[in-house]
CSV table of N, CA and C in Angstrom, one decimal:
chain,number,residue,atom,x,y,z
A,1,UNK,N,37.1,55.3,-16.7
A,1,UNK,CA,35.9,54.6,-17.4
A,1,UNK,C,36.2,53.1,-18.5
A,2,UNK,N,35.6,52.3,-18.4
A,2,UNK,CA,36.0,51.4,-19.8
A,2,UNK,C,35.4,51.7,-20.8
A,3,UNK,N,36.0,51.0,-21.5
A,3,UNK,CA,35.6,50.2,-23.3
A,3,UNK,C,34.3,50.4,-23.0
A,4,UNK,N,33.9,49.4,-22.1
A,4,UNK,CA,32.3,48.8,-22.5
A,4,UNK,C,31.1,49.3,-22.0
A,5,UNK,N,31.9,50.8,-21.0
A,5,UNK,CA,30.8,51.2,-20.2
A,5,UNK,C,30.7,52.2,-21.3
A,6,UNK,N,31.6,53.1,-21.8
A,6,UNK,CA,31.8,54.0,-22.6
A,6,UNK,C,30.7,53.6,-24.2
A,7,UNK,N,30.9,52.4,-24.4
A,7,UNK,CA,30.6,51.7,-25.4
A,7,UNK,C,28.6,51.5,-25.3
A,8,UNK,N,28.2,51.2,-23.8
A,8,UNK,CA,27.2,51.1,-23.6
A,8,UNK,C,26.2,52.0,-23.6
A,9,UNK,N,26.7,53.4,-23.4
A,9,UNK,CA,25.9,54.9,-23.6
A,9,UNK,C,25.7,55.1,-25.1
A,10,UNK,N,26.6,54.6,-26.4
A,10,UNK,CA,25.7,54.9,-27.9
A,10,UNK,C,24.9,53.6,-27.7
A,11,UNK,N,25.5,52.4,-27.3
A,11,UNK,CA,24.5,51.3,-28.0
A,11,UNK,C,24.3,50.1,-27.1
A,12,UNK,N,22.7,51.0,-26.0
A,12,UNK,CA,22.4,49.8,-25.0
A,12,UNK,C,22.6,48.5,-25.2
A,13,UNK,N,22.4,47.7,-26.7
A,13,UNK,CA,22.8,46.4,-26.5
A,13,UNK,C,23.9,45.6,-25.8
A,14,UNK,N,24.8,46.6,-25.6
A,14,UNK,CA,25.7,46.2,-25.0
A,14,UNK,C,26.2,46.1,-23.8
A,15,UNK,N,24.9,46.6,-23.0
A,15,UNK,CA,25.0,46.8,-21.7
A,15,UNK,C,24.2,45.3,-21.1
A,16,UNK,N,24.5,45.4,-19.9
A,16,UNK,CA,24.2,43.8,-19.4
A,16,UNK,C,22.8,44.2,-19.3
A,17,UNK,N,21.7,43.1,-18.8
A,17,UNK,CA,20.3,43.2,-18.3
A,17,UNK,C,20.3,43.7,-16.6
A,18,UNK,N,19.1,44.5,-16.8
A,18,UNK,CA,18.6,45.2,-15.3
A,18,UNK,C,17.5,44.5,-14.7
A,19,UNK,N,17.5,44.0,-13.4
A,19,UNK,CA,16.3,44.0,-12.8
A,19,UNK,C,15.3,44.7,-12.0
A,20,UNK,N,14.4,44.8,-12.5
A,20,UNK,CA,13.3,45.8,-11.9
A,20,UNK,C,13.2,45.6,-10.6
A,21,UNK,N,13.3,46.7,-9.8
A,21,UNK,CA,13.1,46.6,-8.4
A,21,UNK,C,12.2,46.5,-8.4
A,22,UNK,N,10.9,47.3,-8.7
A,22,UNK,CA,9.1,47.1,-8.5
A,22,UNK,C,9.1,45.6,-8.8
A,23,UNK,N,9.5,45.2,-9.8
A,23,UNK,CA,8.7,43.4,-10.0
A,23,UNK,C,10.0,42.4,-10.5
A,24,UNK,N,10.6,42.7,-10.3
A,24,UNK,CA,11.8,41.8,-10.3
A,24,UNK,C,12.6,41.4,-11.6
A,25,UNK,N,11.5,41.6,-12.5
A,25,UNK,CA,11.7,41.2,-14.6
A,25,UNK,C,12.6,41.6,-14.8
A,26,UNK,N,13.4,41.0,-15.8
A,26,UNK,CA,14.9,41.1,-16.1
A,26,UNK,C,14.2,42.0,-17.5
A,27,UNK,N,15.0,43.2,-17.5
A,27,UNK,CA,14.6,43.8,-18.9
A,27,UNK,C,16.3,44.7,-19.0
A,28,UNK,N,16.3,45.4,-20.2
A,28,UNK,CA,17.1,46.0,-21.0
A,28,UNK,C,17.0,47.3,-20.9
A,29,UNK,N,18.3,48.1,-19.8
A,29,UNK,CA,17.9,49.7,-20.0
A,29,UNK,C,18.0,50.3,-21.5
A,30,UNK,N,17.1,51.0,-22.1
A,30,UNK,CA,17.4,51.7,-23.5
A,30,UNK,C,18.5,53.0,-23.2
A,31,UNK,N,18.5,53.4,-22.2
A,31,UNK,CA,19.3,54.9,-22.0
A,31,UNK,C,20.7,54.9,-22.6
A,32,UNK,N,20.9,55.8,-23.5
A,32,UNK,CA,21.9,56.0,-24.0
A,32,UNK,C,22.1,57.3,-24.4
A,33,UNK,N,23.2,58.2,-25.5
A,33,UNK,CA,23.2,59.6,-25.8
A,33,UNK,C,22.3,60.4,-26.4
A,34,UNK,N,21.2,59.2,-27.3
A,34,UNK,CA,20.0,59.3,-28.4
A,34,UNK,C,18.7,59.3,-27.3
A,35,UNK,N,19.0,58.9,-26.0
A,35,UNK,CA,17.7,59.3,-25.2
A,35,UNK,C,17.4,57.8,-24.8
A,36,UNK,N,15.7,57.2,-24.6
A,36,UNK,CA,15.8,56.4,-23.6
A,36,UNK,C,14.2,55.9,-24.1
A,37,UNK,N,13.8,54.7,-24.1
A,37,UNK,CA,12.0,54.2,-24.2
A,37,UNK,C,11.4,54.5,-22.9
A,38,UNK,N,12.1,55.3,-22.2
A,38,UNK,CA,11.2,55.7,-20.9
A,38,UNK,C,11.0,57.0,-20.9
A,39,UNK,N,11.9,57.8,-21.4
A,39,UNK,CA,11.2,59.3,-22.2
A,39,UNK,C,10.1,59.3,-22.6
A,40,UNK,N,10.0,58.6,-23.7
A,40,UNK,CA,8.6,58.4,-24.4
A,40,UNK,C,7.0,58.7,-23.1
A,41,UNK,N,7.5,58.0,-21.6
A,41,UNK,CA,6.3,57.7,-20.9
A,41,UNK,C,6.2,59.0,-20.7
A,42,UNK,N,4.7,59.7,-20.0
A,42,UNK,CA,4.2,60.7,-19.5
A,42,UNK,C,4.1,60.4,-17.9
A,43,UNK,N,4.8,60.9,-16.8
A,43,UNK,CA,5.2,60.7,-15.6
A,43,UNK,C,4.6,61.8,-14.9
A,44,UNK,N,3.6,61.6,-13.3
A,44,UNK,CA,3.1,63.0,-13.1
A,44,UNK,C,4.5,63.3,-12.3
A,45,UNK,N,4.4,64.6,-11.8
A,45,UNK,CA,5.5,65.4,-10.9
A,45,UNK,C,5.5,64.3,-9.5
A,46,UNK,N,4.2,64.4,-8.8
A,46,UNK,CA,3.8,63.1,-7.9
A,46,UNK,C,4.4,61.9,-8.4
A,47,UNK,N,4.3,61.0,-8.9
A,47,UNK,CA,4.6,60.0,-9.5
A,47,UNK,C,6.0,60.3,-9.7
A,48,UNK,N,6.5,60.7,-10.4
A,48,UNK,CA,8.6,60.6,-10.1
A,48,UNK,C,8.7,60.9,-8.9
A,49,UNK,N,8.2,61.9,-8.0
A,49,UNK,CA,8.9,62.1,-6.7
A,49,UNK,C,9.0,60.8,-6.0
A,50,UNK,N,7.3,60.0,-6.1
A,50,UNK,CA,7.5,58.5,-5.2
A,50,UNK,C,8.8,58.0,-6.0
A,51,UNK,N,8.4,57.5,-7.0
A,51,UNK,CA,9.5,56.7,-7.9
A,51,UNK,C,11.2,57.1,-7.0
A,52,UNK,N,11.6,58.3,-7.1
A,52,UNK,CA,12.9,59.2,-6.4
A,52,UNK,C,13.2,58.6,-5.4
A,53,UNK,N,11.8,58.6,-4.6
A,53,UNK,CA,12.3,58.2,-3.1
A,53,UNK,C,12.3,56.2,-2.7
A,54,UNK,N,11.8,55.9,-3.4
A,54,UNK,CA,11.3,54.7,-3.4
A,54,UNK,C,12.1,53.4,-3.9
A,55,UNK,N,12.8,54.2,-5.4
A,55,UNK,CA,13.8,53.4,-6.0
A,55,UNK,C,15.2,53.9,-6.3
A,56,UNK,N,15.8,52.9,-6.5
A,56,UNK,CA,17.7,53.5,-6.6
A,56,UNK,C,17.9,53.4,-8.4
A,57,UNK,N,17.2,52.7,-8.9
A,57,UNK,CA,17.4,52.5,-10.6
A,57,UNK,C,16.2,52.4,-11.0
A,58,UNK,N,16.6,51.8,-12.5
A,58,UNK,CA,15.3,52.5,-13.4
A,58,UNK,C,14.2,51.0,-13.3
A,59,UNK,N,13.1,51.3,-13.7
A,59,UNK,CA,11.8,50.0,-13.2
A,59,UNK,C,11.6,50.0,-14.8
A,60,UNK,N,11.4,47.8,-15.1
A,60,UNK,CA,10.6,47.9,-16.4
A,60,UNK,C,10.0,48.3,-17.3
A,61,UNK,N,9.7,48.1,-18.5
A,61,UNK,CA,9.0,49.1,-19.3
A,61,UNK,C,7.2,48.9,-18.5
A,62,UNK,N,7.2,47.3,-18.3
A,62,UNK,CA,5.7,47.3,-17.7
A,62,UNK,C,5.3,48.0,-16.6
A,63,UNK,N,6.2,48.3,-15.8
A,63,UNK,CA,6.2,49.0,-14.2
A,63,UNK,C,5.6,50.4,-14.9
A,64,UNK,N,6.4,51.2,-15.6
A,64,UNK,CA,6.5,52.5,-16.0
A,64,UNK,C,5.2,52.7,-16.4
A,65,UNK,N,4.5,52.1,-17.3
A,65,UNK,CA,3.6,52.0,-17.9
A,65,UNK,C,2.6,52.4,-17.3
A,66,UNK,N,2.5,51.3,-16.3
A,66,UNK,CA,1.5,51.0,-15.7
A,66,UNK,C,1.2,52.2,-14.8
A,67,UNK,N,2.5,53.3,-14.5
A,67,UNK,CA,2.8,54.7,-13.7
A,67,UNK,C,2.0,55.9,-14.6
A,68,UNK,N,2.0,55.2,-16.0
A,68,UNK,CA,2.1,56.5,-17.0
A,68,UNK,C,0.9,57.3,-16.6
A,69,UNK,N,0.7,58.3,-17.7
A,69,UNK,CA,-0.4,59.1,-17.7
A,69,UNK,C,-0.8,58.8,-19.1
A,70,UNK,N,-1.7,58.4,-19.0
A,70,UNK,CA,-2.9,57.8,-20.4
A,70,UNK,C,-3.0,58.9,-21.1
A,71,UNK,N,-2.8,58.9,-22.4
A,71,UNK,CA,-3.4,60.3,-23.3
A,71,UNK,C,-5.0,60.1,-23.9
A,72,UNK,N,-5.9,60.1,-23.7
A,72,UNK,CA,-6.8,59.7,-24.7
A,72,UNK,C,-6.4,61.0,-25.9
A,73,UNK,N,-7.0,59.8,-26.7
A,73,UNK,CA,-7.0,59.8,-28.0
A,73,UNK,C,-8.6,59.8,-28.8
């Protein structure tokens, strides 16, 4: 594994931008040793299964937000 790849797990800003498989929007994946922005979204079990069957990579924040369970406050 390259040093750049290892560094990207610590600081996602060092990672190359990705293209959302759902909408083709360019975004930066936030996955790191400390978590990711996507882990803050709540997705139903059915939605997670659908995502796993349709996509191989991450989706952008906008697409995942549309699929998230809304918490009424």
